[in-house]
Amino acid sequence: MTQRALPIWQVDAFASEPFKGNPAAVCVLDRYPDDRWLQNLAIEMNLSETAFVVPMETPGNFHLRWFTPAAEVDLCGHATLASAHTLIEQNVVSPNAPIRFQTRSGELTCHQSGDHITLDFPAIPVTGTADETLAKDVRSALGIETAQVMTSKFDLLVIIDAESTVRGLKPDFHRLSMIPVRGVIVSAVSDDASIDFVSRFFAPQHNIDEDPVTGSAHCCLTPYWSEKLDKTSLVGYQASSRGGTVYCELNRSSQHGDSESGDRVKLSGSAVTVMEGSLKVSF
C-alpha cells in the first residue's frame, strides 16, 4: 500500500516562548479516517491533546476534533488556540480573517489580534455545590482540609482561600482518578495585582495528572470570578510547572436558561510552534 506524508505540528499554546504553556499536536487532514487511527495517533503523540483539523468547502471554516491519549473530548481551549495558530502560520487562512471551527461544542470562532489569538467559547457556569461525600473525597485527594467544592458541566471547581495553597498542592492522583468527573479545577484569588486569579487543573481520569494550561477550565473560572470580583475582563494564571497566562472576558447573554446561561467567554493568548514533521500514512 502506498504511503504518503502528512504534516503535523507541535505548538505550545498560551505561551510566548517555547517550552512554556500547554503543548498540543495539530494534524491537518483532507478528511477524517476512522476514529481508531485518530485515537492511536493521540496515544503516539502522548500530549494532553492532539487536534485534528479538516477544511470545509466554505473558506475559513473547518471541522475540529480533540483527543487526549485516553479519549475524544467535547471541548479543548489550548488545542483550539494551537490549531488557529497553525492555520495562520501556514498561510491556510488570512491573519485578519475569522476562523470558524465546527466542533462537538458547536461553532467556535477564533481571530488574531496583534500577538494574541482570541477564542470565542461557551461559558460553563457552576451548576451547584457538590454533596458533602464527594467534596470530602476531593479535599482528601488534594490533601487539604477546607475548600468549597462546586460542580459544572465537565469538572469540579474547588475554591481555596490562598494562592500559596494552590501552588503547593501535591494531590494523590490515584485517589483523584476515582472521582467521576473529567477534571478538578483548583483556584484562588491571586496575590499579584496584575493577575486576578490563579488555578491548577488535574485530570488523571484522562491520563493527564496535571494539565499545564487549560482553556476550557477558564470557561468555568471566568464566570465564577467575574461574579466574585465584579468585573468582566480578567487575567488568569495557571500555576503549573510550565505556567501560562489566559486573558479572559465574559460576554453576558440577555437570556438565561436553567442549565446553559448562553454567556460567552473570550480567551486570548499567544502560541509558539516548537516542532514540525510528517506522518507516514496509508489512507
Coordinates of C-alpha atoms in Angstrom, one line a residue, residues 4-277:
R4 CA 2.2 9.5 1.8
A5 CA 3.5 12.2 4.1
L6 CA 1.0 14.1 6.3
P7 CA 2.2 17.3 8.0
I8 CA 2.0 17.6 11.8
W9 CA 3.0 20.4 14.2
Q10 CA 3.6 20.7 17.9
V11 CA 2.6 24.0 19.3
D12 CA 3.0 25.5 22.8
A13 CA -0.3 27.3 23.5
F14 CA -0.9 30.1 26.0
A15 CA 2.9 30.8 25.8
S16 CA 5.1 33.5 24.3
E17 CA 8.2 31.3 24.2
P18 CA 9.0 27.7 23.7
F19 CA 8.6 25.1 26.4
K20 CA 6.0 27.1 28.3
G21 CA 2.2 26.9 28.3
N22 CA 0.5 23.8 27.1
P23 CA 1.8 21.7 24.2
A24 CA -0.7 20.3 21.6
A25 CA -0.2 18.4 18.4
V26 CA -2.1 19.8 15.3
C27 CA -2.8 17.5 12.4
V28 CA -4.5 18.9 9.3
L29 CA -6.3 16.3 7.2
D30 CA -8.3 16.3 4.0
R31 CA -10.9 14.0 5.6
Y32 CA -11.2 12.1 8.9
P33 CA -10.0 8.5 8.9
D34 CA -11.5 6.0 11.3
D35 CA -11.6 7.0 15.0
R36 CA -9.2 4.3 16.0
W37 CA -6.5 5.9 13.9
L38 CA -7.2 9.3 15.5
Q39 CA -7.0 7.8 19.0
N40 CA -3.9 5.9 18.2
L41 CA -2.1 9.0 17.0
A42 CA -3.1 10.8 20.1
I43 CA -1.6 8.0 22.1
E44 CA 1.5 8.1 20.0
M45 CA 1.9 11.9 20.5
N46 CA 1.3 11.4 24.2
L47 CA 0.3 15.1 24.8
S48 CA -2.7 16.3 26.7
E49 CA -4.4 17.0 23.4
T50 CA -4.0 16.2 19.7
A51 CA -6.2 18.3 17.4
F52 CA -7.4 17.1 14.1
V53 CA -8.5 19.8 11.6
V54 CA -10.4 19.2 8.3
P55 CA -11.1 22.1 5.9
M56 CA -14.7 22.6 4.9
E57 CA -15.9 23.9 1.5
T58 CA -16.5 27.4 2.8
P59 CA -13.2 29.3 3.2
G60 CA -12.2 29.9 6.8
N61 CA -14.4 27.0 8.1
F62 CA -13.0 23.8 9.5
H63 CA -14.1 20.7 11.4
L64 CA -12.1 20.3 14.6
R65 CA -11.8 17.3 16.9
W66 CA -9.7 16.9 20.1
F67 CA -8.3 13.7 21.5
T68 CA -6.4 13.0 24.7
P69 CA -4.3 9.8 25.0
A70 CA -7.4 8.3 26.6
A71 CA -10.5 9.6 24.7
E72 CA -12.1 12.2 22.5
V73 CA -13.2 15.3 24.4
D74 CA -16.0 17.8 23.9
L75 CA -14.0 21.0 24.4
C76 CA -10.4 22.0 24.5
G77 CA -9.1 25.5 24.6
H78 CA -5.3 25.2 24.2
A79 CA -5.6 22.8 21.2
T80 CA -8.0 25.2 19.5
L81 CA -5.6 28.0 20.0
A82 CA -2.8 25.8 18.6
S83 CA -4.9 24.9 15.6
A84 CA -5.8 28.5 14.8
H85 CA -2.1 29.5 15.2
T86 CA -1.0 26.7 12.8
L87 CA -3.6 27.7 10.2
I88 CA -2.4 31.3 10.3
E89 CA 1.3 30.5 10.4
Q90 CA 0.9 28.1 7.4
N91 CA -1.0 30.7 5.4
V92 CA -4.1 28.5 5.2
V93 CA -6.1 31.5 6.4
S94 CA -5.5 35.2 6.4
P95 CA -4.2 36.5 9.7
N96 CA -7.1 39.0 9.9
A97 CA -9.9 36.7 8.9
P98 CA -12.1 34.9 11.4
I99 CA -11.6 31.1 11.7
R100 CA -14.7 29.1 12.4
F101 CA -14.3 25.6 13.9
Q102 CA -17.3 23.2 13.9
T103 CA -16.9 21.0 17.0
R104 CA -18.8 18.9 19.4
S105 CA -19.4 22.1 21.4
G106 CA -20.9 23.9 18.4
E107 CA -19.2 26.6 16.4
L108 CA -16.1 28.2 17.9
T109 CA -14.7 31.3 16.3
C110 CA -11.1 32.5 16.6
H111 CA -9.4 35.6 15.3
Q112 CA -5.9 37.1 15.6
S113 CA -5.3 40.5 17.3
G114 CA -1.7 41.5 17.4
D115 CA 0.4 38.8 19.1
H116 CA -2.7 37.1 20.6
I117 CA -5.4 34.8 19.2
T118 CA -8.8 35.2 20.8
L119 CA -11.2 32.2 21.1
D120 CA -14.9 32.7 21.5
F121 CA -16.2 29.8 23.7
P122 CA -19.4 29.0 25.6
A123 CA -19.3 29.9 29.3
I124 CA -19.5 26.9 31.6
P125 CA -21.0 28.2 34.8
V126 CA -21.1 26.5 38.1
T127 CA -24.2 24.4 38.4
G128 CA -24.3 23.7 42.1
T129 CA -22.5 22.6 45.3
A130 CA -21.0 19.1 45.4
D131 CA -22.6 16.8 48.0
E132 CA -20.5 16.5 51.2
T133 CA -19.4 12.9 50.5
L134 CA -17.9 13.9 47.1
A135 CA -16.5 17.2 48.5
K136 CA -14.8 15.3 51.3
D137 CA -13.3 12.8 48.8
V138 CA -12.0 15.6 46.6
R139 CA -10.4 17.5 49.6
S140 CA -8.8 14.4 50.8
A141 CA -7.3 13.6 47.4
L142 CA -6.0 17.1 47.2
G143 CA -4.5 16.9 50.7
I144 CA -6.5 19.9 52.1
E145 CA -9.0 20.2 54.9
T146 CA -11.2 23.1 53.9
A147 CA -12.4 24.3 50.5
Q148 CA -15.6 25.0 48.7
V149 CA -16.3 22.3 46.1
M150 CA -18.8 23.0 43.2
T151 CA -20.0 21.2 40.1
S152 CA -20.0 22.3 36.5
K153 CA -20.9 20.6 33.2
F154 CA -17.5 18.9 32.9
D155 CA -15.5 19.4 36.0
L156 CA -15.4 20.2 39.7
L157 CA -14.4 23.6 40.8
V158 CA -12.5 23.8 44.1
I159 CA -12.0 27.3 45.7
I160 CA -9.2 27.7 48.2
D161 CA -8.5 30.8 50.3
A162 CA -4.8 31.2 49.4
E163 CA -2.7 31.3 46.3
S164 CA 0.2 29.6 48.1
T165 CA -2.1 26.6 48.9
V166 CA -3.0 26.2 45.2
R167 CA 0.7 26.4 44.2
G168 CA 1.8 23.9 46.9
L169 CA -0.8 21.2 46.2
K170 CA 0.6 17.7 45.9
P171 CA -2.5 15.6 45.0
D172 CA -2.9 11.9 45.3
F173 CA -3.6 11.3 41.6
H174 CA -4.8 7.7 42.2
R175 CA -7.5 8.9 44.5
L176 CA -8.3 11.8 42.2
S177 CA -8.7 9.3 39.3
M178 CA -11.6 7.7 41.2
I179 CA -13.6 11.0 41.2
P180 CA -16.2 10.6 38.4
V181 CA -15.6 13.9 36.6
R182 CA -13.5 15.0 33.6
G183 CA -11.2 17.0 35.9
V184 CA -10.7 19.0 39.0
I185 CA -10.1 22.8 38.8
V186 CA -8.5 24.4 41.9
S187 CA -8.4 28.2 42.1
A188 CA -7.8 31.1 44.4
V189 CA -7.5 34.9 44.2
S190 CA -4.0 36.0 43.0
D191 CA -1.6 37.7 45.3
D192 CA -0.2 39.6 42.2
A193 CA -2.1 42.8 41.5
S194 CA -1.6 42.2 37.7
I195 CA -3.4 38.8 37.9
D196 CA -7.0 38.2 39.1
F197 CA -6.9 34.5 39.9
V198 CA -4.6 31.5 39.8
S199 CA -5.6 27.9 39.1
R200 CA -4.4 24.4 38.5
F201 CA -6.2 21.6 36.7
F202 CA -6.0 17.8 37.3
A203 CA -7.5 15.2 35.0
P204 CA -6.0 11.8 35.9
Q205 CA -9.1 10.0 34.5
H206 CA -7.9 11.1 31.1
N207 CA -4.3 10.1 31.7
I208 CA -3.4 13.7 32.5
D209 CA -2.3 14.1 36.1
E210 CA -1.9 17.9 35.7
D211 CA -2.7 19.8 32.6
P212 CA -0.2 22.8 32.1
V213 CA -2.8 25.4 30.8
T214 CA -6.5 24.5 30.3
G215 CA -8.5 26.8 28.2
S216 CA -11.8 25.0 28.8
A217 CA -11.3 25.3 32.6
H218 CA -11.3 29.1 32.1
C219 CA -14.7 28.9 30.6
C220 CA -15.8 28.0 34.2
L221 CA -13.3 30.1 36.0
T222 CA -14.2 33.3 34.1
P223 CA -17.9 33.5 35.0
Y224 CA -17.2 32.4 38.6
W225 CA -14.5 35.0 39.3
S226 CA -16.4 37.6 37.2
E227 CA -19.2 37.5 39.7
K228 CA -17.0 37.3 42.8
L229 CA -14.7 40.2 41.7
D230 CA -17.4 42.2 39.9
K231 CA -15.5 42.6 36.7
T232 CA -15.9 41.1 33.2
S233 CA -12.3 41.4 32.0
L234 CA -9.9 39.2 34.0
V235 CA -6.4 37.8 33.8
G236 CA -5.9 34.2 34.9
Y237 CA -2.6 32.4 35.5
Q238 CA -2.4 28.6 35.6
A239 CA 0.3 27.8 38.1
S240 CA 1.6 24.5 36.7
S241 CA 5.3 23.9 36.3
R242 CA 5.2 25.3 32.8
G243 CA 2.7 28.0 33.6
G244 CA 0.6 30.1 31.3
T245 CA -1.4 33.3 31.2
V246 CA -5.0 33.4 29.9
Y247 CA -6.7 36.7 29.2
C248 CA -10.5 36.3 29.8
E249 CA -13.6 38.3 29.0
L250 CA -17.1 37.4 29.9
N251 CA -19.9 38.4 27.4
R252 CA -23.2 38.1 29.1
S253 CA -26.3 37.0 27.2
S254 CA -29.6 38.8 27.7
Q255 CA -31.4 35.4 28.1
H256 CA -30.5 32.7 30.7
G257 CA -31.8 29.1 30.6
D258 CA -31.8 26.8 33.6
S259 CA -28.7 24.8 32.7
E260 CA -27.0 26.8 30.0
S261 CA -26.5 30.5 30.6
G262 CA -25.9 31.5 26.9
D263 CA -23.0 33.6 28.1
R264 CA -19.8 33.5 26.1
V265 CA -16.2 33.6 27.2
K266 CA -13.4 35.1 25.1
L267 CA -10.0 33.6 25.9
S268 CA -6.8 35.2 24.5
G269 CA -3.2 34.1 24.4
S270 CA -0.1 33.5 22.4
A271 CA 1.3 30.4 20.8
V272 CA 4.7 29.2 19.6
T273 CA 5.4 26.4 17.1
V274 CA 8.2 24.2 18.5
M275 CA 8.2 21.2 16.1
E276 CA 7.2 20.4 12.5
G277 CA 7.3 17.0 10.9

